[in-house]
Structures are given as structure tokens and as C-alpha cells.
mmCIF file of C-alpha atoms in Angstrom:
data_model
loop_
_atom_site.group_PDB
_atom_site.id
_atom_site.type_symbol
_atom_site.label_atom_id
_atom_site.label_comp_id
_atom_site.label_asym_id
_atom_site.label_seq_id
_atom_site.Cartn_x
_atom_site.Cartn_y
_atom_site.Cartn_z
ATOM 1 C CA MET A 1 117.594 102.377 132.170
ATOM 2 C CA ARG A 2 116.188 104.459 129.280
ATOM 3 C CA ALA A 3 119.101 106.901 129.497
ATOM 4 C CA ALA A 4 121.462 104.085 128.527
ATOM 5 C CA LEU A 5 119.317 102.950 125.573
ATOM 6 C CA HIS A 6 121.351 104.995 123.099
ATOM 7 C CA GLU A 7 124.509 103.212 124.296
ATOM 8 C CA TRP A 8 123.220 99.692 123.668
ATOM 9 C CA ASP A 9 124.147 97.809 120.541
ATOM 10 C CA GLU A 10 121.606 96.783 117.925
ATOM 11 C CA GLU A 11 121.565 93.161 119.059
ATOM 12 C CA ARG A 12 120.465 94.158 122.543
ATOM 13 C CA LEU A 13 117.821 96.447 121.045
ATOM 14 C CA VAL A 14 116.446 93.563 118.956
ATOM 15 C CA ARG A 15 116.282 91.408 122.099
ATOM 16 C CA LEU A 16 114.250 94.142 123.824
ATOM 17 C CA VAL A 17 112.004 94.497 120.772
ATOM 18 C CA ALA A 18 111.340 90.753 121.044
ATOM 19 C CA LYS A 19 109.920 91.473 124.514
ATOM 20 C CA GLY A 20 107.593 94.125 123.078
ATOM 21 C CA ASP A 21 109.668 97.184 124.037
ATOM 22 C CA ARG A 22 108.422 100.013 121.782
ATOM 23 C CA VAL A 23 111.097 102.467 122.914
ATOM 24 C CA ALA A 24 113.822 99.986 121.925
ATOM 25 C CA PHE A 25 112.073 99.520 118.575
ATOM 26 C CA GLU A 26 112.014 103.285 118.019
ATOM 27 C CA GLU A 27 115.728 103.489 118.854
ATOM 28 C CA LEU A 28 116.515 100.587 116.498
ATOM 29 C CA TYR A 29 114.533 102.289 113.744
ATOM 30 C CA ARG A 30 116.231 105.643 114.386
ATOM 31 C CA ARG A 31 119.667 104.029 114.087
ATOM 32 C CA THR A 32 119.103 101.720 111.155
ATOM 33 C CA SER A 33 116.483 103.297 108.895
ATOM 34 C CA PRO A 34 118.779 105.937 107.293
ATOM 35 C CA TRP A 35 121.363 103.436 106.022
ATOM 36 C CA MET A 36 118.616 100.945 105.169
ATOM 37 C CA ALA A 37 116.909 103.517 102.924
ATOM 38 C CA VAL A 38 120.205 104.355 101.216
ATOM 39 C CA ARG A 39 120.990 100.697 100.521
ATOM 40 C CA LEU A 40 117.492 100.056 99.200
ATOM 41 C CA ARG A 41 117.654 103.123 96.946
ATOM 42 C CA ARG A 42 120.886 101.759 95.457
ATOM 43 C CA ARG A 43 118.830 98.803 94.306
ATOM 44 C CA CYS A 44 115.526 100.483 93.469
ATOM 45 C CA ALA A 45 114.851 103.978 92.140
ATOM 46 C CA ASP A 46 111.126 103.813 92.916
ATOM 47 C CA ASP A 47 110.586 105.711 96.186
ATOM 48 C CA GLN A 48 107.168 104.114 96.671
ATOM 49 C CA ILE A 49 108.640 100.601 96.574
ATOM 50 C CA VAL A 50 111.463 101.651 98.905
ATOM 51 C CA ALA A 51 108.913 103.084 101.365
ATOM 52 C CA GLU A 52 106.816 99.894 101.193
ATOM 53 C CA VAL A 53 109.876 97.697 101.707
ATOM 54 C CA MET A 54 110.974 99.808 104.676
ATOM 55 C CA GLN A 55 107.523 99.500 106.248
ATOM 56 C CA GLU A 56 107.340 95.746 105.605
ATOM 57 C CA THR A 57 110.876 95.272 106.948
ATOM 58 C CA TYR A 58 110.276 97.011 110.245
ATOM 59 C CA LEU A 59 106.894 95.341 110.658
ATOM 60 C CA ALA A 60 108.663 91.998 110.178
ATOM 61 C CA VAL A 61 111.314 93.029 112.714
ATOM 62 C CA TRP A 62 108.608 93.898 115.262
ATOM 63 C CA ARG A 63 106.833 90.588 114.695
ATOM 64 C CA ALA A 64 109.870 88.296 114.393
ATOM 65 C CA ALA A 65 112.467 89.816 116.715
ATOM 66 C CA GLY A 66 112.192 86.742 118.926
ATOM 67 C CA ALA A 67 113.495 84.601 116.048
ATOM 68 C CA PHE A 68 116.757 86.565 115.816
ATOM 69 C CA ALA A 69 119.591 84.165 116.674
ATOM 70 C CA GLY A 70 122.299 86.843 116.770
ATOM 71 C CA SER A 71 125.945 86.425 117.544
ATOM 72 C CA SER A 72 125.364 82.896 118.846
ATOM 73 C CA VAL A 73 125.264 81.784 115.192
ATOM 74 C CA GLY A 74 127.732 84.354 113.888
ATOM 75 C CA GLY A 75 125.097 86.864 112.786
ATOM 76 C CA THR A 76 124.579 90.516 113.543
ATOM 77 C CA ALA A 77 121.410 92.475 114.097
ATOM 78 C CA VAL A 78 122.275 94.789 111.212
ATOM 79 C CA GLY A 79 122.890 91.821 108.907
ATOM 80 C CA TRP A 80 119.594 90.294 109.998
ATOM 81 C CA LEU A 81 117.768 93.553 109.256
ATOM 82 C CA TRP A 82 119.370 93.824 105.813
ATOM 83 C CA THR A 83 118.489 90.212 105.001
ATOM 84 C CA ILE A 84 114.847 90.933 105.820
ATOM 85 C CA ALA A 85 114.897 94.118 103.729
ATOM 86 C CA ALA A 86 116.608 92.411 100.789
ATOM 87 C CA ARG A 87 114.004 89.638 100.813
ATOM 88 C CA ARG A 88 111.188 92.179 100.957
ATOM 89 C CA LEU A 89 112.742 94.061 98.024
ATOM 90 C CA VAL A 90 112.966 90.882 95.958
ATOM 91 C CA ASP A 91 109.331 90.130 96.840
ATOM 92 C CA ALA A 92 108.332 93.645 95.758
ATOM 93 C CA PHE A 93 110.114 93.188 92.419
ATOM 94 C CA ARG A 94 108.360 89.854 91.924
ATOM 95 C CA ARG A 95 104.961 91.366 92.747
ATOM 96 C CA ARG A 96 105.593 94.200 90.342
ATOM 97 C CA ALA A 97 106.644 91.806 87.560
ATOM 98 C CA HIS A 98 103.636 89.584 88.227
ATOM 99 C CA HIS A 99 101.194 92.482 88.022
ATOM 100 C CA ALA A 100 102.839 94.262 85.119
ATOM 101 C CA GLU A 101 100.813 94.318 81.949
ATOM 102 C CA PRO A 102 102.526 93.789 78.615
ATOM 103 C CA PRO A 103 102.952 96.996 76.621
ATOM 104 C CA LEU A 104 100.328 97.674 73.958
ATOM 105 C CA ALA A 105 102.840 98.632 71.309
ATOM 106 C CA VAL A 106 106.500 97.877 71.478
ATOM 107 C CA ALA A 107 108.489 100.766 70.072
ATOM 108 C CA PRO A 108 112.271 100.863 70.116
ATOM 109 C CA GLN A 109 113.374 103.008 73.007
ATOM 110 C CA PRO A 110 116.781 104.616 73.315
ATOM 111 C CA VAL A 111 118.778 102.763 75.915
ATOM 112 C CA ALA A 112 119.909 105.077 78.682
ATOM 113 C CA PRO A 113 122.367 103.857 81.276
ATOM 114 C CA ALA A 114 120.786 102.785 84.537
ATOM 115 C CA ALA A 115 121.435 104.886 87.626
ATOM 116 C CA GLU A 116 123.612 102.098 89.042
ATOM 117 C CA GLU A 117 125.694 102.094 85.854
ATOM 118 C CA GLU A 118 126.222 105.847 86.106
ATOM 119 C CA ALA A 119 127.132 105.583 89.784
ATOM 120 C CA LEU A 120 129.497 102.737 88.986
ATOM 121 C CA ALA A 121 131.177 104.779 86.260
ATOM 122 C CA ALA A 122 131.637 107.672 88.680
ATOM 123 C CA THR A 123 132.993 105.397 91.423
ATOM 124 C CA VAL A 124 135.298 103.106 89.474
ATOM 125 C CA GLY A 125 137.289 104.601 86.664
ATOM 126 C CA GLY A 126 140.266 103.779 84.487
ATOM 127 C CA ASP A 127 141.115 100.261 83.395
ATOM 128 C CA VAL A 128 139.221 98.698 86.315
ATOM 129 C CA GLY A 129 136.054 100.616 85.451
ATOM 130 C CA ASP A 130 136.370 99.687 81.783
ATOM 131 C CA ALA A 131 136.851 96.008 82.645
ATOM 132 C CA LEU A 132 133.915 96.093 85.028
ATOM 133 C CA ARG A 133 131.614 97.664 82.429
ATOM 134 C CA ARG A 134 132.599 94.980 79.881
ATOM 135 C CA LEU A 135 131.476 92.176 82.192
ATOM 136 C CA ALA A 136 128.227 90.416 81.404
ATOM 137 C CA PRO A 137 125.396 92.104 83.377
ATOM 138 C CA GLU A 138 124.769 89.067 85.576
ATOM 139 C CA LEU A 139 128.460 88.923 86.571
ATOM 140 C CA ARG A 140 128.636 92.674 87.128
ATOM 141 C CA GLN A 141 125.542 92.565 89.411
ATOM 142 C CA VAL A 142 127.131 89.945 91.633
ATOM 143 C CA LEU A 143 130.494 91.700 91.748
ATOM 144 C CA GLN A 144 128.858 95.033 92.512
ATOM 145 C CA ALA A 145 126.751 93.578 95.324
ATOM 146 C CA MET A 146 129.634 91.697 96.920
ATOM 147 C CA VAL A 147 132.537 94.074 96.381
ATOM 148 C CA LEU A 148 131.099 97.570 96.079
ATOM 149 C CA ASP A 149 128.113 97.091 98.413
ATOM 150 C CA GLY A 150 129.961 94.732 100.763
ATOM 151 C CA LEU A 151 127.233 92.090 100.856
ATOM 152 C CA SER A 152 127.878 88.479 101.792
ATOM 153 C CA VAL A 153 127.190 85.609 99.405
ATOM 154 C CA ARG A 154 123.942 84.915 101.248
ATOM 155 C CA GLU A 155 122.804 88.552 101.166
ATOM 156 C CA THR A 156 123.677 88.789 97.470
ATOM 157 C CA ALA A 157 121.744 85.604 96.767
ATOM 158 C CA VAL A 158 118.690 86.967 98.571
ATOM 159 C CA LEU A 159 118.915 90.347 96.918
ATOM 160 C CA LEU A 160 119.302 88.977 93.395
ATOM 161 C CA GLY A 161 116.949 86.037 93.897
ATOM 162 C CA LEU A 162 119.632 83.475 93.050
ATOM 163 C CA PRO A 163 120.886 80.313 94.731
ATOM 164 C CA GLU A 164 124.057 80.850 96.776
ATOM 165 C CA GLY A 165 125.964 78.446 94.510
ATOM 166 C CA THR A 166 125.089 80.558 91.474
ATOM 167 C CA VAL A 167 126.317 83.674 93.251
ATOM 168 C CA LYS A 168 129.624 81.969 94.088
ATOM 169 C CA THR A 169 130.032 80.752 90.505
ATOM 170 C CA ARG A 170 129.303 84.172 89.044
ATOM 171 C CA ALA A 171 131.643 85.853 91.516
ATOM 172 C CA ARG A 172 134.418 83.463 90.500
ATOM 173 C CA ARG A 173 133.736 83.984 86.774
ATOM 174 C CA ALA A 174 133.707 87.760 87.276
ATOM 175 C CA THR A 175 137.010 87.647 89.173
ATOM 176 C CA ILE A 176 138.639 85.584 86.427
ATOM 177 C CA ALA A 177 137.306 87.904 83.725
ATOM 178 C CA MET A 178 138.533 90.970 85.605
ATOM 179 C CA ARG A 179 142.013 89.432 86.054
ATOM 180 C CA ARG A 180 142.246 88.661 82.338
ATOM 181 C CA ALA A 181 141.073 92.149 81.395
ATOM 182 C CA LEU A 182 143.606 93.819 83.666
ATOM 183 C CA VAL A 183 146.689 91.813 82.650
#
């Protein structure tokens, strides 16, 4: 039975994890943790937060695997894992903002482009890249999450801490703005 473990899909592994199978959990972690770390690092440059979110995510998977509904409701194990991780990342950002102390002296700092902005510039060039960079930041975030990262409306909403309706509205506004810019 264990020899076939590497051939099973993630949904079956989650079902085994729900029964307390540590070997299935280890296999699920081995398969999913590399891409999970990459996706989290796209959203957060702080390795400590990424490590904490990874730990919290897999702890939640171990504890809540029995709640996974799976393909019976149109979901996937990988999507379920990412939803948990995205929620944990949002929680980590909220905790950090809550515990942050205001700066003692506010001095004007030179504005350097964020890592995501630099990656975006390297990925999307020409007229499309220019139009994308001219979008309002809140529209660009939604478009980047949905188009470049391939997230669903729900995943984007969780990741950005927005209602799904707001994500849909911003995606529509971004699409219209991009069309106008590219005509």
C-alpha cells in the first residue's frame, strides 16, 4: 500500500491525513510545500512570516483534513491548501499591523519599487506592461492575483482581505481600464 502512496492524488492524501495517517501527511507536505512557499514569497518578502504561515497552514491541514469537502463540491485539495495558506498570510499581515508601533520620527524616504512591481515589469513588458503599471494599485493587485497568479475570485478575496464582490468589481474596472489603454 505504501509503495503506491506516491501515485495517489492530493485529494486521496488529504482523506488519509483526516484518518491520522502521518505518512500520507508527509507525502502531501513533500508534494505541496515547494509551490506553497513560492506562492507565499510572491506575496511576502519576510522569510520569517512565510515560515510561520507554512507551519500554521500544515498544522491546520493536519487538524482539519476531515473538513475537506473535495471534488464533491467542485474543490481541489491544492485549492483548499492554498485557501488555508492565503488566510493564514492575511492573518499574519493583520497581526503585524496590529502590533506595529508608529515610527518615532517620520522622515521622507525614497520610494523604491516593490519586489512585485519589479517582477511584474520583468514579466509583462511593452504597451501591456505600461498600461498595467498605470492602473491604480488596488486594481493592479486584483488583476495580478487573478491573471498572473491564476487565483480564483474567492482566493483573491481571501488573500487581499476583500469581499468577493469588491474583487469582481475591481477586476472589471481593471479590465475596462486596460482595454481603454490598449486601444
